[in-house]
């Protein structure tokens, strides 16, 4: 009882400002308030989200287009700028080729790691040897029969088979209509070994195409 009277007496002696502070402290202790617990959170509007998505897409497109402007993306030092951004890829960016190069390096006890797929002895034997490509072509024809996927001049046929050989070497067997982008260094090396007739400035190549193109 004495404590209640003492508390009442103390309150009566307080100024209005002291009273406000006193009751605020009492209220906070009673409900155990935590700072910012009930602070309103501002949510992004639909238009803001669309703008954010648009900016992200623009940044991605800009990054992709940069590959057509320079060859900074190449680290094997054998790539060249291609006609399409999707083709501007280095062999050091392809996990399957990296794995193949590492496997050959270990199995063949090479003195140093393979710096580019075009330096891989397997690539040279399987993709650039004209007798190997000729044998692969007959096997290709036997498999597809008269409905072979390719008909054309010999130089184009050899490039076509060489690309397939590289896929077999590094990816194995792909499913129907599944295509992979080959690195620029490998494509340019194959083109250099089996060029079309005429002047180099007049050469025209189809390049990579998706299955639905």
PDB file of C-alpha atoms in Angstrom:
ATOM      1  CA  UNK A   1       0.000   0.000   0.000  1.00  0.00           C
ATOM      2  CA  UNK A   2       2.816   2.351   0.842  1.00  0.00           C
ATOM      3  CA  UNK A   3       4.479   1.677  -2.492  1.00  0.00           C
ATOM      4  CA  UNK A   4       1.239   2.536  -4.321  1.00  0.00           C
ATOM      5  CA  UNK A   5       0.912   5.772  -2.392  1.00  0.00           C
ATOM      6  CA  UNK A   6       4.531   6.615  -3.085  1.00  0.00           C
ATOM      7  CA  UNK A   7       4.061   5.947  -6.804  1.00  0.00           C
ATOM      8  CA  UNK A   8       0.911   8.084  -6.896  1.00  0.00           C
ATOM      9  CA  UNK A   9       2.707  10.863  -5.049  1.00  0.00           C
ATOM     10  CA  UNK A  10       5.620  10.735  -7.512  1.00  0.00           C
ATOM     11  CA  UNK A  11       3.277  10.900 -10.492  1.00  0.00           C
ATOM     12  CA  UNK A  12       1.434  13.881  -9.068  1.00  0.00           C
ATOM     13  CA  UNK A  13       4.730  15.740  -8.787  1.00  0.00           C
ATOM     14  CA  UNK A  14       5.632  15.152 -12.461  1.00  0.00           C
ATOM     15  CA  UNK A  15       5.291  17.749 -15.169  1.00  0.00           C
ATOM     16  CA  UNK A  16       3.184  17.044 -18.253  1.00  0.00           C
ATOM     17  CA  UNK A  17       6.305  16.208 -20.322  1.00  0.00           C
ATOM     18  CA  UNK A  18       7.567  13.814 -17.633  1.00  0.00           C
ATOM     19  CA  UNK A  19       4.169  12.157 -17.525  1.00  0.00           C
ATOM     20  CA  UNK A  20       4.193  11.553 -21.306  1.00  0.00           C
ATOM     21  CA  UNK A  21       7.633   9.963 -21.090  1.00  0.00           C
ATOM     22  CA  UNK A  22       6.630   7.858 -18.068  1.00  0.00           C
ATOM     23  CA  UNK A  23       3.511   6.392 -19.694  1.00  0.00           C
ATOM     24  CA  UNK A  24       5.384   5.736 -22.942  1.00  0.00           C
ATOM     25  CA  UNK A  25       7.981   3.688 -21.061  1.00  0.00           C
ATOM     26  CA  UNK A  26       5.288   1.818 -19.149  1.00  0.00           C
ATOM     27  CA  UNK A  27       3.419   1.018 -22.374  1.00  0.00           C
ATOM     28  CA  UNK A  28       6.574  -0.224 -24.129  1.00  0.00           C
ATOM     29  CA  UNK A  29       7.483  -2.507 -21.201  1.00  0.00           C
ATOM     30  CA  UNK A  30       3.924  -3.909 -21.075  1.00  0.00           C
ATOM     31  CA  UNK A  31       3.733  -4.872 -24.747  1.00  0.00           C
ATOM     32  CA  UNK A  32       7.443  -5.498 -25.344  1.00  0.00           C
ATOM     33  CA  UNK A  33       7.488  -3.383 -28.540  1.00  0.00           C
ATOM     34  CA  UNK A  34      10.424  -3.861 -30.891  1.00  0.00           C
ATOM     35  CA  UNK A  35      11.745  -1.136 -33.094  1.00  0.00           C
ATOM     36  CA  UNK A  36      10.388  -1.128 -36.690  1.00  0.00           C
ATOM     37  CA  UNK A  37       8.259  -4.204 -35.976  1.00  0.00           C
ATOM     38  CA  UNK A  38       5.170  -2.612 -37.475  1.00  0.00           C
ATOM     39  CA  UNK A  39       6.842  -0.380 -40.022  1.00  0.00           C
ATOM     40  CA  UNK A  40       5.064  -0.443 -43.371  1.00  0.00           C
ATOM     41  CA  UNK A  41       6.956  -2.094 -46.206  1.00  0.00           C
ATOM     42  CA  UNK A  42       6.674  -0.432 -49.600  1.00  0.00           C
ATOM     43  CA  UNK A  43       6.003  -2.955 -52.344  1.00  0.00           C
ATOM     44  CA  UNK A  44       7.025  -2.345 -55.939  1.00  0.00           C
ATOM     45  CA  UNK A  45       4.219  -1.624 -58.317  1.00  0.00           C
ATOM     46  CA  UNK A  46       3.644  -3.718 -61.421  1.00  0.00           C
ATOM     47  CA  UNK A  47       5.017  -0.952 -63.611  1.00  0.00           C
ATOM     48  CA  UNK A  48       8.206  -0.799 -61.504  1.00  0.00           C
ATOM     49  CA  UNK A  49       8.649  -4.584 -61.786  1.00  0.00           C
ATOM     50  CA  UNK A  50       8.156  -4.394 -65.549  1.00  0.00           C
ATOM     51  CA  UNK A  51      10.728  -1.602 -65.768  1.00  0.00           C
ATOM     52  CA  UNK A  52      13.173  -3.710 -63.718  1.00  0.00           C
ATOM     53  CA  UNK A  53      12.629  -6.735 -65.976  1.00  0.00           C
ATOM     54  CA  UNK A  54      13.051  -4.529 -69.025  1.00  0.00           C
ATOM     55  CA  UNK A  55      16.304  -3.102 -67.704  1.00  0.00           C
ATOM     56  CA  UNK A  56      17.611  -6.618 -66.945  1.00  0.00           C
ATOM     57  CA  UNK A  57      16.722  -7.784 -70.450  1.00  0.00           C
ATOM     58  CA  UNK A  58      18.378  -4.736 -71.980  1.00  0.00           C
ATOM     59  CA  UNK A  59      21.546  -5.363 -69.977  1.00  0.00           C
ATOM     60  CA  UNK A  60      21.608  -8.985 -71.109  1.00  0.00           C
ATOM     61  CA  UNK A  61      21.118  -8.050 -74.755  1.00  0.00           C
ATOM     62  CA  UNK A  62      23.827  -5.406 -74.465  1.00  0.00           C
ATOM     63  CA  UNK A  63      26.238  -7.935 -72.940  1.00  0.00           C
ATOM     64  CA  UNK A  64      25.513 -10.412 -75.727  1.00  0.00           C
ATOM     65  CA  UNK A  65      25.923  -7.826 -78.461  1.00  0.00           C
ATOM     66  CA  UNK A  66      29.329  -6.889 -77.060  1.00  0.00           C
ATOM     67  CA  UNK A  67      30.576 -10.238 -78.340  1.00  0.00           C
ATOM     68  CA  UNK A  68      30.046  -9.028 -81.878  1.00  0.00           C
ATOM     69  CA  UNK A  69      32.153  -5.936 -81.243  1.00  0.00           C
ATOM     70  CA  UNK A  70      35.370  -7.529 -79.997  1.00  0.00           C
ATOM     71  CA  UNK A  71      36.933 -10.879 -79.128  1.00  0.00           C
ATOM     72  CA  UNK A  72      37.609 -10.192 -75.451  1.00  0.00           C
ATOM     73  CA  UNK A  73      35.485 -13.258 -74.681  1.00  0.00           C
ATOM     74  CA  UNK A  74      38.143 -15.505 -76.260  1.00  0.00           C
ATOM     75  CA  UNK A  75      40.815 -16.883 -73.924  1.00  0.00           C
ATOM     76  CA  UNK A  76      42.279 -19.605 -76.136  1.00  0.00           C
ATOM     77  CA  UNK A  77      43.600 -16.925 -78.548  1.00  0.00           C
ATOM     78  CA  UNK A  78      42.293 -18.725 -81.641  1.00  0.00           C
ATOM     79  CA  UNK A  79      38.730 -17.440 -81.920  1.00  0.00           C
ATOM     80  CA  UNK A  80      37.444 -14.922 -84.420  1.00  0.00           C
ATOM     81  CA  UNK A  81      34.338 -12.761 -84.565  1.00  0.00           C
ATOM     82  CA  UNK A  82      31.411 -14.651 -86.026  1.00  0.00           C
ATOM     83  CA  UNK A  83      28.286 -13.534 -87.867  1.00  0.00           C
ATOM     84  CA  UNK A  84      25.940 -14.140 -84.926  1.00  0.00           C
ATOM     85  CA  UNK A  85      26.398 -13.453 -81.235  1.00  0.00           C
ATOM     86  CA  UNK A  86      25.437 -17.023 -80.331  1.00  0.00           C
ATOM     87  CA  UNK A  87      28.438 -18.274 -82.319  1.00  0.00           C
ATOM     88  CA  UNK A  88      30.896 -16.026 -80.484  1.00  0.00           C
ATOM     89  CA  UNK A  89      31.957 -18.580 -77.914  1.00  0.00           C
ATOM     90  CA  UNK A  90      35.388 -19.835 -76.888  1.00  0.00           C
ATOM     91  CA  UNK A  91      36.301 -23.477 -76.280  1.00  0.00           C
ATOM     92  CA  UNK A  92      37.199 -22.471 -72.713  1.00  0.00           C
ATOM     93  CA  UNK A  93      33.512 -21.713 -72.142  1.00  0.00           C
ATOM     94  CA  UNK A  94      32.241 -25.154 -73.151  1.00  0.00           C
ATOM     95  CA  UNK A  95      32.295 -27.694 -70.287  1.00  0.00           C
ATOM     96  CA  UNK A  96      32.259 -30.730 -72.606  1.00  0.00           C
ATOM     97  CA  UNK A  97      35.312 -29.500 -74.506  1.00  0.00           C
ATOM     98  CA  UNK A  98      37.125 -28.517 -71.316  1.00  0.00           C
ATOM     99  CA  UNK A  99      36.536 -32.052 -70.015  1.00  0.00           C
ATOM    100  CA  UNK A 100      37.768 -33.640 -73.249  1.00  0.00           C
ATOM    101  CA  UNK A 101      40.933 -31.533 -73.263  1.00  0.00           C
ATOM    102  CA  UNK A 102      41.645 -32.430 -69.647  1.00  0.00           C
ATOM    103  CA  UNK A 103      41.094 -36.130 -70.308  1.00  0.00           C
ATOM    104  CA  UNK A 104      43.489 -36.158 -73.260  1.00  0.00           C
ATOM    105  CA  UNK A 105      46.059 -34.196 -71.279  1.00  0.00           C
ATOM    106  CA  UNK A 106      46.008 -36.788 -68.496  1.00  0.00           C
ATOM    107  CA  UNK A 107      45.792 -39.915 -70.663  1.00  0.00           C
ATOM    108  CA  UNK A 108      48.488 -38.832 -73.101  1.00  0.00           C
ATOM    109  CA  UNK A 109      50.804 -37.525 -70.367  1.00  0.00           C
ATOM    110  CA  UNK A 110      51.245 -34.253 -72.219  1.00  0.00           C
ATOM    111  CA  UNK A 111      53.879 -31.838 -70.966  1.00  0.00           C
ATOM    112  CA  UNK A 112      51.362 -28.987 -70.600  1.00  0.00           C
ATOM    113  CA  UNK A 113      47.574 -28.543 -70.607  1.00  0.00           C
ATOM    114  CA  UNK A 114      45.826 -28.165 -73.951  1.00  0.00           C
ATOM    115  CA  UNK A 115      45.332 -24.441 -74.513  1.00  0.00           C
ATOM    116  CA  UNK A 116      42.741 -24.785 -77.281  1.00  0.00           C
ATOM    117  CA  UNK A 117      40.604 -27.578 -78.665  1.00  0.00           C
ATOM    118  CA  UNK A 118      42.301 -27.089 -82.027  1.00  0.00           C
ATOM    119  CA  UNK A 119      45.534 -28.241 -80.354  1.00  0.00           C
ATOM    120  CA  UNK A 120      43.889 -31.384 -79.056  1.00  0.00           C
ATOM    121  CA  UNK A 121      45.396 -34.388 -80.919  1.00  0.00           C
ATOM    122  CA  UNK A 122      41.955 -35.980 -80.944  1.00  0.00           C
ATOM    123  CA  UNK A 123      40.489 -32.969 -82.761  1.00  0.00           C
ATOM    124  CA  UNK A 124      43.194 -33.101 -85.406  1.00  0.00           C
ATOM    125  CA  UNK A 125      42.766 -36.843 -85.971  1.00  0.00           C
ATOM    126  CA  UNK A 126      38.978 -36.980 -85.923  1.00  0.00           C
ATOM    127  CA  UNK A 127      37.949 -33.629 -87.401  1.00  0.00           C
ATOM    128  CA  UNK A 128      40.723 -32.676 -89.833  1.00  0.00           C
ATOM    129  CA  UNK A 129      41.939 -35.973 -91.312  1.00  0.00           C
ATOM    130  CA  UNK A 130      40.289 -36.271 -94.715  1.00  0.00           C
ATOM    131  CA  UNK A 131      40.352 -40.084 -94.741  1.00  0.00           C
ATOM    132  CA  UNK A 132      38.661 -40.218 -91.348  1.00  0.00           C
ATOM    133  CA  UNK A 133      36.046 -37.753 -92.588  1.00  0.00           C
ATOM    134  CA  UNK A 134      35.494 -39.827 -95.710  1.00  0.00           C
ATOM    135  CA  UNK A 135      34.877 -42.959 -93.640  1.00  0.00           C
ATOM    136  CA  UNK A 136      32.575 -41.007 -91.316  1.00  0.00           C
ATOM    137  CA  UNK A 137      30.642 -39.765 -94.344  1.00  0.00           C
ATOM    138  CA  UNK A 138      29.939 -43.300 -95.579  1.00  0.00           C
ATOM    139  CA  UNK A 139      28.801 -44.312 -92.110  1.00  0.00           C
ATOM    140  CA  UNK A 140      26.590 -41.231 -92.052  1.00  0.00           C
ATOM    141  CA  UNK A 141      25.038 -42.158 -95.381  1.00  0.00           C
ATOM    142  CA  UNK A 142      24.528 -45.752 -94.290  1.00  0.00           C
ATOM    143  CA  UNK A 143      22.660 -44.604 -91.216  1.00  0.00           C
ATOM    144  CA  UNK A 144      20.398 -42.095 -92.987  1.00  0.00           C
ATOM    145  CA  UNK A 145      20.194 -43.846 -96.354  1.00  0.00           C
ATOM    146  CA  UNK A 146      18.909 -41.799 -99.277  1.00  0.00           C
ATOM    147  CA  UNK A 147      17.320 -39.358 -96.848  1.00  0.00           C
ATOM    148  CA  UNK A 148      20.665 -38.027 -95.690  1.00  0.00           C
ATOM    149  CA  UNK A 149      20.442 -34.608 -94.036  1.00  0.00           C
ATOM    150  CA  UNK A 150      23.061 -33.106 -96.269  1.00  0.00           C
ATOM    151  CA  UNK A 151      23.755 -32.880 -99.979  1.00  0.00           C
ATOM    152  CA  UNK A 152      26.299 -30.520-101.483  1.00  0.00           C
ATOM    153  CA  UNK A 153      29.833 -29.980-102.782  1.00  0.00           C
ATOM    154  CA  UNK A 154      32.715 -31.908-101.256  1.00  0.00           C
ATOM    155  CA  UNK A 155      34.232 -29.008 -99.312  1.00  0.00           C
ATOM    156  CA  UNK A 156      30.906 -28.286 -97.636  1.00  0.00           C
ATOM    157  CA  UNK A 157      30.320 -31.965 -96.994  1.00  0.00           C
ATOM    158  CA  UNK A 158      33.689 -32.288 -95.245  1.00  0.00           C
ATOM    159  CA  UNK A 159      32.949 -29.290 -93.024  1.00  0.00           C
ATOM    160  CA  UNK A 160      29.543 -30.719 -92.206  1.00  0.00           C
ATOM    161  CA  UNK A 161      31.007 -34.085 -91.185  1.00  0.00           C
ATOM    162  CA  UNK A 162      33.884 -32.443 -89.301  1.00  0.00           C
ATOM    163  CA  UNK A 163      31.388 -30.516 -87.171  1.00  0.00           C
ATOM    164  CA  UNK A 164      29.521 -33.750 -86.444  1.00  0.00           C
ATOM    165  CA  UNK A 165      32.767 -35.471 -85.547  1.00  0.00           C
ATOM    166  CA  UNK A 166      33.594 -32.782 -82.997  1.00  0.00           C
ATOM    167  CA  UNK A 167      30.167 -33.204 -81.426  1.00  0.00           C
ATOM    168  CA  UNK A 168      30.681 -36.978 -81.219  1.00  0.00           C
ATOM    169  CA  UNK A 169      34.131 -36.502 -79.725  1.00  0.00           C
ATOM    170  CA  UNK A 170      33.045 -34.124 -76.950  1.00  0.00           C
ATOM    171  CA  UNK A 171      29.296 -34.617 -76.464  1.00  0.00           C
ATOM    172  CA  UNK A 172      28.804 -38.202 -77.575  1.00  0.00           C
ATOM    173  CA  UNK A 173      25.375 -38.869 -79.074  1.00  0.00           C
ATOM    174  CA  UNK A 174      22.809 -36.070 -79.041  1.00  0.00           C
ATOM    175  CA  UNK A 175      19.094 -36.579 -79.282  1.00  0.00           C
ATOM    176  CA  UNK A 176      17.036 -35.889 -82.385  1.00  0.00           C
ATOM    177  CA  UNK A 177      17.116 -32.230 -83.485  1.00  0.00           C
ATOM    178  CA  UNK A 178      19.310 -31.305 -80.508  1.00  0.00           C
ATOM    179  CA  UNK A 179      22.088 -28.999 -81.631  1.00  0.00           C
ATOM    180  CA  UNK A 180      24.988 -27.432 -79.785  1.00  0.00           C
ATOM    181  CA  UNK A 181      26.992 -24.333 -80.624  1.00  0.00           C
ATOM    182  CA  UNK A 182      30.584 -25.170 -81.502  1.00  0.00           C
ATOM    183  CA  UNK A 183      33.324 -22.773 -80.395  1.00  0.00           C
ATOM    184  CA  UNK A 184      34.556 -20.204 -82.860  1.00  0.00           C
ATOM    185  CA  UNK A 185      38.130 -21.512 -82.774  1.00  0.00           C
ATOM    186  CA  UNK A 186      37.071 -25.001 -83.878  1.00  0.00           C
ATOM    187  CA  UNK A 187      34.695 -23.743 -86.561  1.00  0.00           C
ATOM    188  CA  UNK A 188      37.266 -21.393 -88.057  1.00  0.00           C
ATOM    189  CA  UNK A 189      39.928 -24.116 -88.034  1.00  0.00           C
ATOM    190  CA  UNK A 190      37.651 -26.526 -89.902  1.00  0.00           C
ATOM    191  CA  UNK A 191      36.725 -23.821 -92.394  1.00  0.00           C
ATOM    192  CA  UNK A 192      40.407 -23.085 -92.983  1.00  0.00           C
ATOM    193  CA  UNK A 193      41.129 -26.751 -93.726  1.00  0.00           C
ATOM    194  CA  UNK A 194      38.146 -27.236 -96.049  1.00  0.00           C
ATOM    195  CA  UNK A 195      37.433 -23.872 -97.685  1.00  0.00           C
ATOM    196  CA  UNK A 196      35.192 -23.328-100.685  1.00  0.00           C
ATOM    197  CA  UNK A 197      36.884 -22.585-104.014  1.00  0.00           C
ATOM    198  CA  UNK A 198      37.680 -19.015-105.021  1.00  0.00           C
ATOM    199  CA  UNK A 199      38.902 -15.963-103.164  1.00  0.00           C
ATOM    200  CA  UNK A 200      38.669 -15.841 -99.395  1.00  0.00           C
ATOM    201  CA  UNK A 201      36.775 -12.544 -99.440  1.00  0.00           C
ATOM    202  CA  UNK A 202      34.056 -14.259-101.472  1.00  0.00           C
ATOM    203  CA  UNK A 203      33.580 -17.159 -99.047  1.00  0.00           C
ATOM    204  CA  UNK A 204      30.084 -17.574 -97.652  1.00  0.00           C
ATOM    205  CA  UNK A 205      29.217 -19.868 -94.767  1.00  0.00           C
ATOM    206  CA  UNK A 206      25.860 -20.826 -93.326  1.00  0.00           C
ATOM    207  CA  UNK A 207      26.904 -20.776 -89.671  1.00  0.00           C
ATOM    208  CA  UNK A 208      24.999 -22.202 -86.743  1.00  0.00           C
ATOM    209  CA  UNK A 209      21.267 -22.769 -87.083  1.00  0.00           C
ATOM    210  CA  UNK A 210      18.796 -23.960 -84.508  1.00  0.00           C
ATOM    211  CA  UNK A 211      16.689 -26.975 -85.423  1.00  0.00           C
ATOM    212  CA  UNK A 212      13.624 -24.800 -86.102  1.00  0.00           C
ATOM    213  CA  UNK A 213      15.454 -22.258 -88.281  1.00  0.00           C
TER     214      UNK A 213
END
